[in-house]
């Protein structure tokens, strides 16, 4: 037991001085006996489960499997069907699993502090329910090991022949692209080496942010080649792709996160859930899918 008394008004808050064991209870959900504790100073009772992220859950046994299913190209509804649980359970667990994945990812990033020498980043476009409401996912990848360092989601206005129609139907749609890039760089700036090599395509917004976040870096932009393989827009059919590591990761996101697959019935309804789903996949990707 690491944490002491959870009572914030207690003189021994977070201290173990007056903590004694206070019996156990049987947790039917995963057939385990859980140790209870009591603070003898203030009388507060708690258990070793109190501080867990999974506290009060009733279906702990499916957590691991659901995480793998969601990171392996299954929709939320299909995961619910395969695991014999209600789809609301999956909706709730998506939030829990994402929280857990973010914690693990943060630990991974903290261990990588100032170590990334070669960064590639780019945007991937997807939609929120309809093509008239596009979303952008800004993605950063370590080009040496293919570790995904982070991804952020933001809305962008519709473009091309749908722009006019979208404005008529849904009104003005603000672009959050700048905030998305800012948030991403903010979250990864401590892992990037000062003189790192940073690469991206020729988007006009990128240079200003690279300059302000990584002023000493060696920044190079490449002319983007349009994808020609149907369904895998990010994997180019050219002889040499300078942004291969990044485009490969984008293609893996598209293949393994159901709602990002091109031409699919399954679409994002809430950008927040897309972010959660991305975080679950990123942790799974970095843990199991790339060489250690
Ligand atoms: Zn106490």
CSV table of C-alpha atoms and ligand atoms in Angstrom, one decimal, residues 5 7 10 39 41-42, ligand 1:
chain,number,residue,atom,x,y,z
A,5,UNK,CA,-5.1,8.2,4.6
A,7,UNK,CA,-9.1,12.0,4.1
A,10,UNK,CA,-7.0,14.3,8.5
A,39,UNK,CA,-7.1,5.3,9.5
A,41,UNK,CA,-6.7,8.8,13.6
A,42,UNK,CA,-9.8,9.9,11.7
B,1,LIG,ZN1,-6.9,9.7,8.6
